[in-house]
PDB file of C-alpha atoms in Angstrom:
ATOM      1  CA  UNK C1175      12.424  11.924  -4.292  1.00 49.00           C
ATOM      2  CA  UNK C1176       9.707  10.330  -6.487  1.00 66.00           C
ATOM      3  CA  UNK C1177       6.145  10.383  -5.352  1.00 71.00           C
ATOM      4  CA  UNK C1178       5.514   7.227  -5.863  1.00 70.00           C
ATOM      5  CA  UNK C1179       8.614   5.813  -3.631  1.00 70.00           C
ATOM      6  CA  UNK C1180       6.966   8.155  -0.632  1.00 76.00           C
ATOM      7  CA  UNK C1181       3.747   6.775  -0.847  1.00 71.00           C
ATOM      8  CA  UNK C1182       5.039   3.397  -1.305  1.00 74.00           C
ATOM      9  CA  UNK C1183       6.940   4.179   2.138  1.00 77.00           C
ATOM     10  CA  UNK C1184       4.388   5.873   3.758  1.00 76.00           C
ATOM     11  CA  UNK C1185       1.675   2.935   2.655  1.00 76.00           C
ATOM     12  CA  UNK C1186       4.276   0.190   4.354  1.00 80.00           C
ATOM     13  CA  UNK C1187       5.012   2.071   7.743  1.00 83.00           C
ATOM     14  CA  UNK C1188       0.979   2.915   8.291  1.00 81.00           C
ATOM     15  CA  UNK C1189       0.147  -0.791   7.386  1.00 83.00           C
ATOM     16  CA  UNK C1190       2.823  -2.151   9.885  1.00 86.00           C
ATOM     17  CA  UNK C1191       1.251   0.091  12.318  1.00 87.00           C
ATOM     18  CA  UNK C1192      -2.647  -0.409  11.329  1.00 87.00           C
ATOM     19  CA  UNK C1193      -1.715  -4.032  11.289  1.00 88.00           C
ATOM     20  CA  UNK C1194      -0.921  -4.318  15.089  1.00 88.00           C
ATOM     21  CA  UNK C1195      -4.499  -3.148  16.953  1.00 89.00           C
ATOM     22  CA  UNK C1196      -2.463  -4.485  20.078  1.00 90.00           C
ATOM     23  CA  UNK C1197      -0.126  -1.912  19.728  1.00 90.00           C
ATOM     24  CA  UNK C1198      -2.798   0.321  18.819  1.00 89.00           C
ATOM     25  CA  UNK C1199      -5.783  -0.351  20.775  1.00 92.00           C
ATOM     26  CA  UNK C1200      -9.185  -1.499  18.600  1.00 91.00           C
ATOM     27  CA  UNK C1201     -10.344   2.300  18.306  1.00 93.00           C
ATOM     28  CA  UNK C1202      -7.033   3.856  16.323  1.00 92.00           C
ATOM     29  CA  UNK C1203      -6.766   0.543  14.529  1.00 93.00           C
ATOM     30  CA  UNK C1204     -10.166   0.919  12.859  1.00 93.00           C
ATOM     31  CA  UNK C1205      -9.746   4.543  12.325  1.00 92.00           C
ATOM     32  CA  UNK C1206      -5.905   4.292  10.918  1.00 89.00           C
ATOM     33  CA  UNK C1207      -7.587   1.428   9.052  1.00 89.00           C
ATOM     34  CA  UNK C1208      -9.537   3.916   7.227  1.00 88.00           C
ATOM     35  CA  UNK C1209      -6.784   6.085   6.377  1.00 84.00           C
ATOM     36  CA  UNK C1210      -4.392   3.011   5.123  1.00 83.00           C
ATOM     37  CA  UNK C1211      -7.157   2.225   3.091  1.00 83.00           C
ATOM     38  CA  UNK C1212      -7.027   5.207   1.171  1.00 81.00           C
ATOM     39  CA  UNK C1213      -3.342   5.343   1.087  1.00 77.00           C
ATOM     40  CA  UNK C1214      -3.347   1.708  -0.271  1.00 77.00           C
ATOM     41  CA  UNK C1215      -5.896   2.249  -2.591  1.00 78.00           C
ATOM     42  CA  UNK C1216      -3.653   5.142  -4.406  1.00 78.00           C
ATOM     43  CA  UNK C1217      -0.752   2.798  -4.301  1.00 75.00           C
ATOM     44  CA  UNK C1218      -2.711   0.086  -6.079  1.00 76.00           C
ATOM     45  CA  UNK C1219      -3.983   2.809  -8.686  1.00 78.00           C
ATOM     46  CA  UNK C1220      -0.559   3.791  -9.378  1.00 74.00           C
ATOM     47  CA  UNK C1221       0.459  -0.004 -10.154  1.00 68.00           C
ATOM     48  CA  UNK C1222      -2.031  -0.654 -12.282  1.00 70.00           C
ATOM     49  CA  UNK C1223      -1.406   2.479 -14.325  1.00 68.00           C
ATOM     50  CA  UNK C1224       2.295   1.201 -14.545  1.00 65.00           C
ATOM     51  CA  UNK C1225       0.852  -1.940 -16.019  1.00 60.00           C
ATOM     52  CA  UNK C1226      -0.209  -0.639 -19.281  1.00 58.00           C
ATOM     53  CA  UNK C1227       1.153  -2.578 -22.258  1.00 58.00           C
ATOM     54  CA  UNK C1228       3.661   0.506 -23.048  1.00 58.00           C
ATOM     55  CA  UNK C1229       5.082   0.307 -19.643  1.00 55.00           C
ATOM     56  CA  UNK C1230       5.734  -3.309 -19.387  1.00 57.00           C
ATOM     57  CA  UNK C1231       6.905  -5.042 -22.394  1.00 67.00           C
ATOM     58  CA  UNK C1232       7.054  -8.467 -20.696  1.00 78.00           C
ATOM     59  CA  UNK C1233       3.551 -10.287 -21.406  1.00 79.00           C
ATOM     60  CA  UNK C1234       3.898 -12.676 -18.565  1.00 83.00           C
ATOM     61  CA  UNK C1235       5.420 -10.238 -16.013  1.00 79.00           C
ATOM     62  CA  UNK C1236       2.274  -7.655 -17.089  1.00 79.00           C
ATOM     63  CA  UNK C1237      -0.272 -10.350 -16.182  1.00 84.00           C
ATOM     64  CA  UNK C1238       1.432 -11.532 -13.405  1.00 85.00           C
ATOM     65  CA  UNK C1239       1.493  -7.926 -11.917  1.00 82.00           C
ATOM     66  CA  UNK C1240      -2.297  -7.377 -12.807  1.00 84.00           C
ATOM     67  CA  UNK C1241      -3.379 -10.748 -11.295  1.00 90.00           C
ATOM     68  CA  UNK C1242      -1.539  -9.879  -7.688  1.00 89.00           C
ATOM     69  CA  UNK C1243      -2.655  -5.913  -8.173  1.00 85.00           C
ATOM     70  CA  UNK C1244      -6.457  -7.442  -8.589  1.00 89.00           C
ATOM     71  CA  UNK C1245      -5.854 -10.007  -5.983  1.00 93.00           C
ATOM     72  CA  UNK C1246      -4.134  -7.168  -3.144  1.00 89.00           C
ATOM     73  CA  UNK C1247      -7.370  -5.167  -4.345  1.00 87.00           C
ATOM     74  CA  UNK C1248     -10.127  -7.640  -3.396  1.00 94.00           C
ATOM     75  CA  UNK C1249      -8.138  -8.377  -0.290  1.00 94.00           C
ATOM     76  CA  UNK C1250      -8.267  -4.831   1.007  1.00 90.00           C
ATOM     77  CA  UNK C1251     -11.832  -4.690  -0.181  1.00 92.00           C
ATOM     78  CA  UNK C1252     -12.733  -7.682   2.015  1.00 96.00           C
ATOM     79  CA  UNK C1253     -10.842  -6.716   4.954  1.00 95.00           C
ATOM     80  CA  UNK C1254     -11.950  -3.308   4.735  1.00 93.00           C
ATOM     81  CA  UNK C1255     -15.876  -4.270   4.587  1.00 94.00           C
ATOM     82  CA  UNK C1256     -15.549  -6.976   7.320  1.00 96.00           C
ATOM     83  CA  UNK C1257     -13.518  -4.649   9.305  1.00 94.00           C
ATOM     84  CA  UNK C1258     -16.244  -2.121   9.140  1.00 93.00           C
ATOM     85  CA  UNK C1259     -18.902  -4.773   9.898  1.00 94.00           C
ATOM     86  CA  UNK C1260     -17.133  -5.868  13.209  1.00 94.00           C
ATOM     87  CA  UNK C1261     -16.290  -2.547  14.213  1.00 93.00           C
ATOM     88  CA  UNK C1262     -16.920  -1.161  17.689  1.00 91.00           C
ATOM     89  CA  UNK C1263     -15.728   2.490  17.045  1.00 92.00           C
ATOM     90  CA  UNK C1264     -16.174   3.829  13.576  1.00 93.00           C
ATOM     91  CA  UNK C1265     -19.529   2.340  12.861  1.00 91.00           C
ATOM     92  CA  UNK C1266     -20.798   3.271  16.378  1.00 92.00           C
ATOM     93  CA  UNK C1267     -19.715   7.042  15.986  1.00 93.00           C
ATOM     94  CA  UNK C1268     -21.996   7.190  12.566  1.00 92.00           C
ATOM     95  CA  UNK C1269     -24.728   5.517  14.868  1.00 93.00           C
ATOM     96  CA  UNK C1270     -24.758   1.916  13.083  1.00 91.00           C
ATOM     97  CA  UNK C1271     -24.516  -1.444  14.251  1.00 90.00           C
ATOM     98  CA  UNK C1272     -23.807  -4.365  11.996  1.00 90.00           C
ATOM     99  CA  UNK C1273     -25.107  -7.919  12.587  1.00 93.00           C
ATOM    100  CA  UNK C1274     -23.484 -11.114  12.176  1.00 93.00           C
ATOM    101  CA  UNK C1275     -20.209 -10.675  14.355  1.00 92.00           C
ATOM    102  CA  UNK C1276     -19.589 -14.514  14.130  1.00 95.00           C
ATOM    103  CA  UNK C1277     -19.234 -14.337  10.127  1.00 96.00           C
ATOM    104  CA  UNK C1278     -17.292 -10.995   9.713  1.00 96.00           C
ATOM    105  CA  UNK C1279     -14.271 -11.435  12.455  1.00 95.00           C
ATOM    106  CA  UNK C1280     -13.364 -14.527  11.147  1.00 97.00           C
ATOM    107  CA  UNK C1281     -13.497 -13.525   7.614  1.00 97.00           C
ATOM    108  CA  UNK C1282     -11.629 -10.255   8.751  1.00 96.00           C
ATOM    109  CA  UNK C1283      -8.818 -12.455  10.227  1.00 95.00           C
ATOM    110  CA  UNK C1284      -8.478 -14.376   7.188  1.00 97.00           C
ATOM    111  CA  UNK C1285      -8.412 -11.934   4.836  1.00 96.00           C
ATOM    112  CA  UNK C1286      -5.931  -9.653   6.891  1.00 93.00           C
ATOM    113  CA  UNK C1287      -3.538 -12.620   6.686  1.00 94.00           C
ATOM    114  CA  UNK C1288      -4.118 -13.140   3.140  1.00 96.00           C
ATOM    115  CA  UNK C1289      -3.264  -9.259   2.545  1.00 93.00           C
ATOM    116  CA  UNK C1290      -0.317  -9.654   4.559  1.00 90.00           C
ATOM    117  CA  UNK C1291       1.083 -12.995   2.449  1.00 93.00           C
ATOM    118  CA  UNK C1292       0.191 -10.603  -0.677  1.00 93.00           C
ATOM    119  CA  UNK C1293       1.870  -7.918   0.194  1.00 88.00           C
ATOM    120  CA  UNK C1294       4.831  -9.626   1.107  1.00 88.00           C
ATOM    121  CA  UNK C1295       4.895 -11.007  -2.264  1.00 90.00           C
ATOM    122  CA  UNK C1296       4.045  -7.619  -4.162  1.00 86.00           C
ATOM    123  CA  UNK C1297       7.321  -6.198  -2.199  1.00 84.00           C
ATOM    124  CA  UNK C1298       9.185  -8.754  -3.172  1.00 85.00           C
ATOM    125  CA  UNK C1299       8.188  -8.344  -6.795  1.00 83.00           C
ATOM    126  CA  UNK C1300       8.544  -4.778  -6.761  1.00 77.00           C
ATOM    127  CA  UNK C1301      11.806  -4.047  -4.579  1.00 80.00           C
ATOM    128  CA  UNK C1302      14.122  -4.105  -7.892  1.00 77.00           C
ATOM    129  CA  UNK C1303      11.947  -1.001  -9.523  1.00 72.00           C
ATOM    130  CA  UNK C1304      12.086   0.677  -6.162  1.00 71.00           C
ATOM    131  CA  UNK C1305      15.682   0.310  -6.017  1.00 76.00           C
ATOM    132  CA  UNK C1306      16.337   1.256  -9.359  1.00 78.00           C
ATOM    133  CA  UNK C1307      14.097   4.752  -8.563  1.00 72.00           C
ATOM    134  CA  UNK C1308      15.774   5.351  -5.482  1.00 73.00           C
ATOM    135  CA  UNK C1309      19.026   4.756  -7.521  1.00 81.00           C
ATOM    136  CA  UNK C1310      17.826   7.409 -10.304  1.00 81.00           C
ATOM    137  CA  UNK C1311      16.718   9.726  -7.260  1.00 75.00           C
ATOM    138  CA  UNK C1312      20.338   9.592  -5.653  1.00 78.00           C
ATOM    139  CA  UNK C1313      22.240  10.214  -9.039  1.00 81.00           C
ATOM    140  CA  UNK C1314      19.653  13.063  -9.827  1.00 79.00           C
ATOM    141  CA  UNK C1315      20.269  14.494  -6.145  1.00 74.00           C
ATOM    142  CA  UNK C1316      24.195  13.951  -6.726  1.00 76.00           C
ATOM    143  CA  UNK C1317      24.441  15.496  -9.904  1.00 76.00           C
ATOM    144  CA  UNK C1318      22.471  18.601  -8.581  1.00 69.00           C
ATOM    145  CA  UNK C1319      24.714  18.870  -5.565  1.00 68.00           C
ATOM    146  CA  UNK C1320      27.639  18.665  -7.745  1.00 66.00           C
ATOM    147  CA  UNK C1321      26.449  21.451 -10.386  1.00 64.00           C
ATOM    148  CA  UNK C1322      25.742  23.615  -7.156  1.00 66.00           C
ATOM    149  CA  UNK C1323      29.075  23.030  -6.025  1.00 61.00           C
ATOM    150  CA  UNK C1324      30.806  23.884  -9.185  1.00 64.00           C
ATOM    151  CA  UNK C1325      28.806  27.282  -9.284  1.00 67.00           C
ATOM    152  CA  UNK C1326      29.773  27.840  -5.474  1.00 64.00           C
ATOM    153  CA  UNK C1327      33.699  27.285  -7.184  1.00 62.00           C
ATOM    154  CA  UNK C1328      33.087  30.078  -9.637  1.00 57.00           C
TER     155      UNK C1328
END
């Protein structure tokens, strides 16, 4: 399967788990948040490379996708920084403590919701290209399977 689809799927699954601190506990939420940051950063970088003029001929679509990717990147960064600033597990592990909980915690909550909304828009905008990649993968796999069966019949 396409490496891009794997990263997309992993990013979605990990994000769902990370976004539910009641499910994982706060410490796991914080550590998994660091991991998902890396996965989402790679994912965003992949999307930015596909926004090159040669890849996307429709200028309006390219601009819309670029704005969405930048908004996602900014939201992700704010969620990450604010999450670290209210951290009760990650920062203390390294011997740090951050002041300003009453500023950072609401900022974290607000931008987590903004990030979720932007991710839903991102998912909606990219569902057709993901389906096309999936169909291409399936067709390639079926062709390979047919070729293997033909060789076995000989």
